[in-house]
XYZ file of C-alpha atoms in Angstrom:
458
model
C 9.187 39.956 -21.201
C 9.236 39.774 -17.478
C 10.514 36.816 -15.649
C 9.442 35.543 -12.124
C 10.974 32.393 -10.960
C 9.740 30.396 -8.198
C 11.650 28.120 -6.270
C 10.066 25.951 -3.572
C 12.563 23.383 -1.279
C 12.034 20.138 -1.340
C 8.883 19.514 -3.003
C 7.981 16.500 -4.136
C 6.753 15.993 -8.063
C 3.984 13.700 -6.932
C 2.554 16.041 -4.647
C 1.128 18.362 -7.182
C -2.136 18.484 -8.685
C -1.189 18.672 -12.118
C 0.663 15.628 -11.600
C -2.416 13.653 -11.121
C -1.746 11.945 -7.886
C -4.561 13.243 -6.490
C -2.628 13.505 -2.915
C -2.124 17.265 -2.795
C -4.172 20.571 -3.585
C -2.131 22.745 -6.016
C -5.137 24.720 -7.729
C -2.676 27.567 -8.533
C 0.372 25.995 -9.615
C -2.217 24.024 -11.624
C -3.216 26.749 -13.616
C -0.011 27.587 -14.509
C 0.674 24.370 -15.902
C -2.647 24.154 -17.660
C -1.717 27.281 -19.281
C 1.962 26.765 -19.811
C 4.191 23.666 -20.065
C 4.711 21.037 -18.123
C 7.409 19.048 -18.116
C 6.825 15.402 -16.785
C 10.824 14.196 -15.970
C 12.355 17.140 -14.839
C 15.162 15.993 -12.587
C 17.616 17.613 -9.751
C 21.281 17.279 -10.492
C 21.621 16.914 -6.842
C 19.374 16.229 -4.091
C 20.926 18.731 -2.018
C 20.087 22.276 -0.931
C 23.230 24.249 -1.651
C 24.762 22.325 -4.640
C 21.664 22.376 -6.247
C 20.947 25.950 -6.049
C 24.853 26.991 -6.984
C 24.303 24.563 -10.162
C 21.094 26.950 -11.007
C 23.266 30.119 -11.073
C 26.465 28.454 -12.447
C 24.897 26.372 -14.682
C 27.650 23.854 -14.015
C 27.549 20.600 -11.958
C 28.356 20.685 -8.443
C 31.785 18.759 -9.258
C 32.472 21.870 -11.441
C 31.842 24.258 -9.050
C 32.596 22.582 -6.419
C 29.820 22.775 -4.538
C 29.760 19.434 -3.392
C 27.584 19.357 -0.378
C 25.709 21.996 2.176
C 27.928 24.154 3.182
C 26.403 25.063 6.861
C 26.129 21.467 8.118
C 28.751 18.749 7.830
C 32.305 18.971 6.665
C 34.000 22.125 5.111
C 33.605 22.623 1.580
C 34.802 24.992 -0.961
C 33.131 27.960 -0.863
C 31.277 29.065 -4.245
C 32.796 31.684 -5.375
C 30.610 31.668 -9.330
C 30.890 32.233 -12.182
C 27.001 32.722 -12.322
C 25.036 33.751 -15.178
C 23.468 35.802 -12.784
C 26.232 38.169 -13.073
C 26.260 38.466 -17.187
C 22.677 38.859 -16.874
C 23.129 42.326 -14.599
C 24.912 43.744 -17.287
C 22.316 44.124 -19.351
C 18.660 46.129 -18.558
C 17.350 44.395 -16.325
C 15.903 44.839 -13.304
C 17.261 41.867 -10.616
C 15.575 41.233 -7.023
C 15.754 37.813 -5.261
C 13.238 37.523 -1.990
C 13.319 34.298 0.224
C 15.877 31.414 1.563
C 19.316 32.121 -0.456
C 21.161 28.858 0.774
C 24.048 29.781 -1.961
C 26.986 31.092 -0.131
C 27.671 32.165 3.623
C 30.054 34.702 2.806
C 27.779 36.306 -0.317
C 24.487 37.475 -1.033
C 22.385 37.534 -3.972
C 23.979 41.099 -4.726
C 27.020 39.781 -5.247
C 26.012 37.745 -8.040
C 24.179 40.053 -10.091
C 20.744 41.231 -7.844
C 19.670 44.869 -7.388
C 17.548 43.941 -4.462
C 17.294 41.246 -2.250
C 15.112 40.517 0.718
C 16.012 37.817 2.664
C 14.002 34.987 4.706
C 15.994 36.301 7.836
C 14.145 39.072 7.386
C 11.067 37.732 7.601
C 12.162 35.925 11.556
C 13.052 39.266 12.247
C 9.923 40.832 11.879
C 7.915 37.855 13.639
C 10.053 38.669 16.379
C 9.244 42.653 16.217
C 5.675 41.711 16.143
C 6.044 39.573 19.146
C 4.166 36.704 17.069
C 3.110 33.660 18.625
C 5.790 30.865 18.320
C 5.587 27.503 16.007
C 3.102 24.532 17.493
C 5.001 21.526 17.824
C 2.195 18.463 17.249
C 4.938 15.546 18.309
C 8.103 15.071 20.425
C 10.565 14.743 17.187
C 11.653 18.267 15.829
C 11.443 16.769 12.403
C 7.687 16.368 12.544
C 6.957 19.927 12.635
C 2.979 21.172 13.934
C 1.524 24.254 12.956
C 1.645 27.847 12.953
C -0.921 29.722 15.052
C -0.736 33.219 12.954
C -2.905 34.333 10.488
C -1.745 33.161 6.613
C -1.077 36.686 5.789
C 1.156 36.565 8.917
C 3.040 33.410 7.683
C 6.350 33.132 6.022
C 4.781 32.448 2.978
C 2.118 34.711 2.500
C 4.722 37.186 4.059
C 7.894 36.668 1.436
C 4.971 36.639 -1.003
C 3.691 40.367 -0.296
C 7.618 41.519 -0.641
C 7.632 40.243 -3.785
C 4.443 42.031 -5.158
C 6.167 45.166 -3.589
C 8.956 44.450 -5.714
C 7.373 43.661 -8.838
C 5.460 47.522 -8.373
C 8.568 49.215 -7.594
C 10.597 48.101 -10.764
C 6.729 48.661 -13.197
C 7.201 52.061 -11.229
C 10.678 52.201 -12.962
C 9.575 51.174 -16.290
C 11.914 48.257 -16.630
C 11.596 44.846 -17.527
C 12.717 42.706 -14.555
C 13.775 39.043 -13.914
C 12.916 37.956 -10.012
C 13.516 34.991 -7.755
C 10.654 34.122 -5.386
C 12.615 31.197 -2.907
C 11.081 29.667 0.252
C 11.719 27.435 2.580
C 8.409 25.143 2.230
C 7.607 22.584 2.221
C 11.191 21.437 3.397
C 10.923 19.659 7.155
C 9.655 21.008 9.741
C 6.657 21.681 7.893
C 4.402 24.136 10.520
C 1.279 25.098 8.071
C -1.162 27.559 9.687
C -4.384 25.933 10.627
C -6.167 26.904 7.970
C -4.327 24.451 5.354
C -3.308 22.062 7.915
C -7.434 21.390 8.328
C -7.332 20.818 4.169
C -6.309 17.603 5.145
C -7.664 14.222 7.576
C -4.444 12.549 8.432
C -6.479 9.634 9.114
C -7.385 9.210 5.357
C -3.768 9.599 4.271
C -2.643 5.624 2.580
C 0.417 4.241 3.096
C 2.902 4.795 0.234
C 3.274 1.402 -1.484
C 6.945 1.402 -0.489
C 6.205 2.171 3.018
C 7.203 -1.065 4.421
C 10.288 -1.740 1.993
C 12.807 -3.941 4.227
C 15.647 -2.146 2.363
C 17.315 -5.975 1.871
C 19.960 -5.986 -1.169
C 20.487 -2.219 -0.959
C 23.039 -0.272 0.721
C 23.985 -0.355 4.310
C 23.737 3.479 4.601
C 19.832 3.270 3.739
C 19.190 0.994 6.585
C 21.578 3.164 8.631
C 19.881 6.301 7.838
C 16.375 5.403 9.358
C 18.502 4.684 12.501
C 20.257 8.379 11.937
C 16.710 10.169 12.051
C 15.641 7.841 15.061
C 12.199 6.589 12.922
C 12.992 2.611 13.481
C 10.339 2.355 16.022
C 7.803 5.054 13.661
C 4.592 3.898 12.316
C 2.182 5.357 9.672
C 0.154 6.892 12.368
C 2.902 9.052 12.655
C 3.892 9.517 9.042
C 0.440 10.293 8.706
C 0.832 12.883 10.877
C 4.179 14.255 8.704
C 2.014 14.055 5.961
C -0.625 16.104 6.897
C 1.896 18.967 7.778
C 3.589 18.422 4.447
C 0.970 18.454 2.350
C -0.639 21.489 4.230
C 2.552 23.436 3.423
C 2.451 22.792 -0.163
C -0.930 23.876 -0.384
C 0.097 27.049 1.508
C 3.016 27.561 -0.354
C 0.191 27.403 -3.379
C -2.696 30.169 -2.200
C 0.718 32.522 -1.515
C 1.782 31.531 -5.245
C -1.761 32.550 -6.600
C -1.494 35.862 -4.395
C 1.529 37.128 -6.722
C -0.332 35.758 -9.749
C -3.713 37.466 -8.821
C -1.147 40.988 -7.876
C 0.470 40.306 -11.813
C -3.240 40.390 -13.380
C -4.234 43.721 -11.183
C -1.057 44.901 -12.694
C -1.584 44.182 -16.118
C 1.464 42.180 -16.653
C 0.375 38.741 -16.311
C 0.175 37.986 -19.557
C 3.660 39.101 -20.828
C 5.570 37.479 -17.556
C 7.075 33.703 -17.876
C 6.832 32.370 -14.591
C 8.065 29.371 -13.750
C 7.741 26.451 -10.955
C 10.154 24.393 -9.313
C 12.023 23.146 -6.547
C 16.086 21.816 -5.626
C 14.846 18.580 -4.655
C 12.111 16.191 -3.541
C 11.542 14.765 0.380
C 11.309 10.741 1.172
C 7.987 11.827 3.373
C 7.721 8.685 4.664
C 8.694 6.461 1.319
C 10.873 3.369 2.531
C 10.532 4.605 5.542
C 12.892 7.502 5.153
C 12.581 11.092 5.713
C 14.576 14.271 3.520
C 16.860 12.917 1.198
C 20.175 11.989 1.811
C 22.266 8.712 0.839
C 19.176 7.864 -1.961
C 18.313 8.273 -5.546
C 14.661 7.433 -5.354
C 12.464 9.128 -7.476
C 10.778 11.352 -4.892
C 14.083 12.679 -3.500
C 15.278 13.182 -7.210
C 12.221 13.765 -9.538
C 10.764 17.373 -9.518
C 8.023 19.681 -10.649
C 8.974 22.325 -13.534
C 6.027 24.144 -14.991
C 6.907 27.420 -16.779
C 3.607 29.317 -18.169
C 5.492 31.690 -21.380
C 3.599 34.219 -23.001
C 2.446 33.219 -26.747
C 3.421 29.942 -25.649
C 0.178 27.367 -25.759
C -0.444 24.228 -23.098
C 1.875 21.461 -23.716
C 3.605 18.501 -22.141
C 7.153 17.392 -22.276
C 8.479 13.966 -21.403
C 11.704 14.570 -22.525
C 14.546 14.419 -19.899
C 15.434 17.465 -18.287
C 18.772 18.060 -15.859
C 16.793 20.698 -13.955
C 19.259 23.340 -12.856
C 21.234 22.768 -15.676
C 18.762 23.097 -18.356
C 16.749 26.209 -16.381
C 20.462 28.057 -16.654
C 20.705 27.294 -20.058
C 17.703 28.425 -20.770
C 17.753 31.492 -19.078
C 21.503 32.013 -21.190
C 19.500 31.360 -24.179
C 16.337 33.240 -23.741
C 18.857 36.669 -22.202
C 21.634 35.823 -25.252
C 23.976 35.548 -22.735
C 27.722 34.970 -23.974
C 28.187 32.898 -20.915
C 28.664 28.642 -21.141
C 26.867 26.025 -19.188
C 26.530 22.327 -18.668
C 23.129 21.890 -19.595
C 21.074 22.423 -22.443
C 18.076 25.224 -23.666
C 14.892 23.537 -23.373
C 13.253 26.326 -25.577
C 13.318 23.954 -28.644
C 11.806 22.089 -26.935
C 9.175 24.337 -25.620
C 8.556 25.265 -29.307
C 8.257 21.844 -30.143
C 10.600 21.609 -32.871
C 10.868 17.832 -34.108
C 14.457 17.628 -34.254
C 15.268 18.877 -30.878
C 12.657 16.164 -29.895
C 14.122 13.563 -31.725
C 18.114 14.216 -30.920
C 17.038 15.224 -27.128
C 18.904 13.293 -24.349
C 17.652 9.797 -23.603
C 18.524 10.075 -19.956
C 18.367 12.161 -16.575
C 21.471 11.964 -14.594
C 21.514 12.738 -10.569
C 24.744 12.953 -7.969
C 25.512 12.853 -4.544
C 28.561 13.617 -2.760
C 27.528 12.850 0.874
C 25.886 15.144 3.677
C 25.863 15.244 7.428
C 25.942 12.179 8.388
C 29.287 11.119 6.585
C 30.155 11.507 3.048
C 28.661 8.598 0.422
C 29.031 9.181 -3.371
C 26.451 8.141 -5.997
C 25.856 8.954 -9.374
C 22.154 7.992 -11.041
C 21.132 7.844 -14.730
C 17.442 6.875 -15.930
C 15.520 5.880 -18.902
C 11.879 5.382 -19.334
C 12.323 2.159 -18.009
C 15.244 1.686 -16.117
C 17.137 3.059 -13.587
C 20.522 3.080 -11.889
C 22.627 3.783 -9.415
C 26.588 3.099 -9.084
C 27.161 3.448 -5.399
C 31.243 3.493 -5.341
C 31.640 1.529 -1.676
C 28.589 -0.097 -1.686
C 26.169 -2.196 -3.397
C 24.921 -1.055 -6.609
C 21.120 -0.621 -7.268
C 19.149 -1.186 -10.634
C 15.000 -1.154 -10.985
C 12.420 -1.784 -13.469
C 10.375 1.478 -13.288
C 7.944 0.130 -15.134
C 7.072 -3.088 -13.068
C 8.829 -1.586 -9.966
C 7.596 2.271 -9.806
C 8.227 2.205 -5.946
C 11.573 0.994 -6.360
C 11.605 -2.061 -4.068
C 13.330 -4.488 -5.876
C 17.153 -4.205 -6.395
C 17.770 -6.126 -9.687
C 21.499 -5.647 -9.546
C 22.180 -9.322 -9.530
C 20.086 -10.312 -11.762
C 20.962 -12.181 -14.684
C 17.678 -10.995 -16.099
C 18.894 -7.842 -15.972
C 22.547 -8.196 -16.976
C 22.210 -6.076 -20.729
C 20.623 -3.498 -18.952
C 23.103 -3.873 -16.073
C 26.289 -3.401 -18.513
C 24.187 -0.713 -21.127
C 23.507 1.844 -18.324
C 27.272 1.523 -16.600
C 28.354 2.611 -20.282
C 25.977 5.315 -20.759
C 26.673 6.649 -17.176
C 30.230 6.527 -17.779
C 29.973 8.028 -21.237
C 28.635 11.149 -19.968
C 30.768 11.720 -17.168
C 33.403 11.719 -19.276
C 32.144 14.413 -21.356
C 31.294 16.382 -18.254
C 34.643 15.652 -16.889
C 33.221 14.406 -13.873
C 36.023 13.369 -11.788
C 35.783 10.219 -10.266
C 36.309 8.847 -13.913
C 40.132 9.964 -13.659
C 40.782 6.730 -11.276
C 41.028 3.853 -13.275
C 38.799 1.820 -11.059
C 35.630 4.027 -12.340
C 36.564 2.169 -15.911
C 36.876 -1.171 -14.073
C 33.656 -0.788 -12.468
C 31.628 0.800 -14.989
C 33.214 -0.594 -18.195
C 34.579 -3.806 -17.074
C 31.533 -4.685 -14.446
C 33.998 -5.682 -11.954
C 31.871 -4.890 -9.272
C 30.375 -6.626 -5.957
């Protein structure tokens, strides 16, 4: 079996089709989930770029591999160095290319950790430039905001990092070997500059507000009030979010049609039907929720919540609501799937792609998140979730706890309320539980005990 993996960057779960928002056109992706399985609360371990992506090929979290934030923007970090999977998995027949954004390690390259091939997104600027290309269209005075790119889609970086990998995919059937590739991009992560063509999709005037649009961020940390003063949007209406918007969801649906391009190359191939492909993303993008744009300093759902799809041969439609640690699980996965003598953090999800009842029943009853800080100053957090509740212990600020199910948009911190006071103390326990037994560190200070087991917080 073939394997192609597709990684988008910061792409929100509720902007796909097969999420039933109905915000965002994502026929292709679509048909990959209603052919394969979806699962519903698939979560990043970080909302970050780098740490995310080093968890995928470690299969450890980012305070195991010390990945803790990006690398190429704020203060030093350790560089990661693996172990990856990656690397057991070249030792074996199999044919390895990565094309697209890498965002791993400045000092290493995909071949260093296990790849044959690898084409990278610089490569793509590079030939733009050769082909003396027209430049990026901003649409507004903020960099952020993106605008549009005049080209042709077959010119774009999408459609462009998607024709390398069809070449790829024919060289290695040339070879006669089964092959496991990474398709990354950069889309839809800000600035979003969709050609015209899917840009048009889309009348920014009919994009609605977000019902958390207007949150007042009161009883929540500082640093979220802070960071809408970091990106300069305190003055910013929803004219201009609409505007975001419009970019951002063209991109998706760009990112899609170059998506269905490989998957219409696999079925002139004749090796659609005996390739797993799967869809995801590192992390979601605020877009305009609370206000906020990218994701640092937060644990909302649509920085942390993602879209994993993964169409398997011989495996029928289904949906899965169980809890998923996203990079952790995919690596485990992968480990399993490859029998791979090499330990992770996470767990296989193929029992419960199979549907097995046990695995169902004994499955995790949570998704867990972290942060570490990014380049505005450094902020730790560490999330964990039911089907209800969420929260978030915030170690130097004020902690935050919601009602999912009255509160979806997250707007009311119920961290003082007596209400809420089981739930309060049940979720500190289970969050510290399970850093212990992934020997997170913070718990080695006695004050993460005080706080988490004692409630002696503000």
């Amino acid at each position: 079996m073939n394997i192609l993996f597709i990684q988008a960057d910061q792409h929100r779960y509720d902007c796909t089709g097969f999420s039933q928002k109905g915000l965002v056109k994502t026929p292709n992706i679509d048909k990959l989930a209603f052919e394969g399985v979806v699962f519903t609360n698939s979560y990043s371990c970080i909302p970050t770029s780098c740490p995310a992506r080093q968890s995928l090929i470690s299969g450890k979290w980012p305070e195991q591999h010390k990945g803790l934030w990006n690398y190429d923007i704020t203060l030093p970090v350790t560089p990661f160095d693996g172990p990856t999977w990656t690397e057991k998995l070249s030792e074996k027949d199999i044919k390895m290319g990565y094309v697209g954004k890498w965002h791993v390690s400045d000092r290493k390259s995909p071949k260093d950790f296990g790849f044959d091939d690898y084409v990278s997104e610089w490569s793509y600027n590079n030939w733009r430039k050769k082909n003396n290309l027209l430049d990026y269209v901003w649409q507004d005075s903020r960099w952020v905001m993106g605008g549009y790119d005049p080209v042709d889609k077959m010119q774009s970086r999408t459609h462009w990092l998607a024709q390398r990998v069809i070449e790829m995919i024919k060289k290695y059937q040339l070879e006669g070997k089964k092959w496991h590739i990474r398709f990354d991009t950069s889309d839809p992560h800000l600035p979003c500059y969709p050609v015209l063509e899917f840009l048009e999709m889309y009348d920014k005037d009919k994009i609605q507000e977000w019902a958390n649009y207007k949150d007042d961020l009161s009883n929540k940390p500082y640093i979220q009030r802070q960071q809408i003063y970091n990106w300069g949007l305190e003055d910013s209406d929803w004219k201009m979010w609409q505007g975001y918007l419009q970019r951002y969801f063209g991109n998706i649906t760009q990112l899609d049609d170059a998506v269905g391009m490989v998957i219409e190359a696999l079925k002139e191939m004749g090796v659609y039907d005996n390739t797993l492909i799967i869809y995801t993303t590192d992390h979601g993008d605020a877009a305009g929720s609370h206000n906020m744009v990218d994701k640092h300093y937060v644990m909302y759902e649509e920085e942390v919540h993602v879209p994993l799809v993964m169409k398997i041969p011989g495996v029928s439609h289904r949906i899965v609501d169980q809890f998923v640690n996203n990079q952790l699980d995919m690596a485990a996965t992968f480990c399993d799937m490859y029998q791979l003598d090499y330990k992770t953090q996470g767990e296989s999800l193929l029992p419960l792609i199979e549907g097995k009842k046990k695995a169902l029943g004994e499955w995790r009853k949570y998704a867990f998140s972290n942060y570490n800080g990014q380049q505005f100053g450094l902020f730790v957090q560490r999330m964990i979730r039911d089907k209800r509740m969420k929260y978030v212990w915030n170690l130097t600020d004020t902690d935050e706890l919601y009602d999912l199910e009255n509160d979806p948009w997250e707007l009311n911190n119920l961290v003082y309320s007596k209400e809420y006071k089981v739930e309060l103390v049940r979720l500190r326990k289970a969050l510290y539980e399970d850093l212990k037994l992934r020997k997170d560190p913070l718990i080695w200070q006695d004050a993460a005990k005080r706080q988490l087991i004692d409630n002696k917080k503000l």
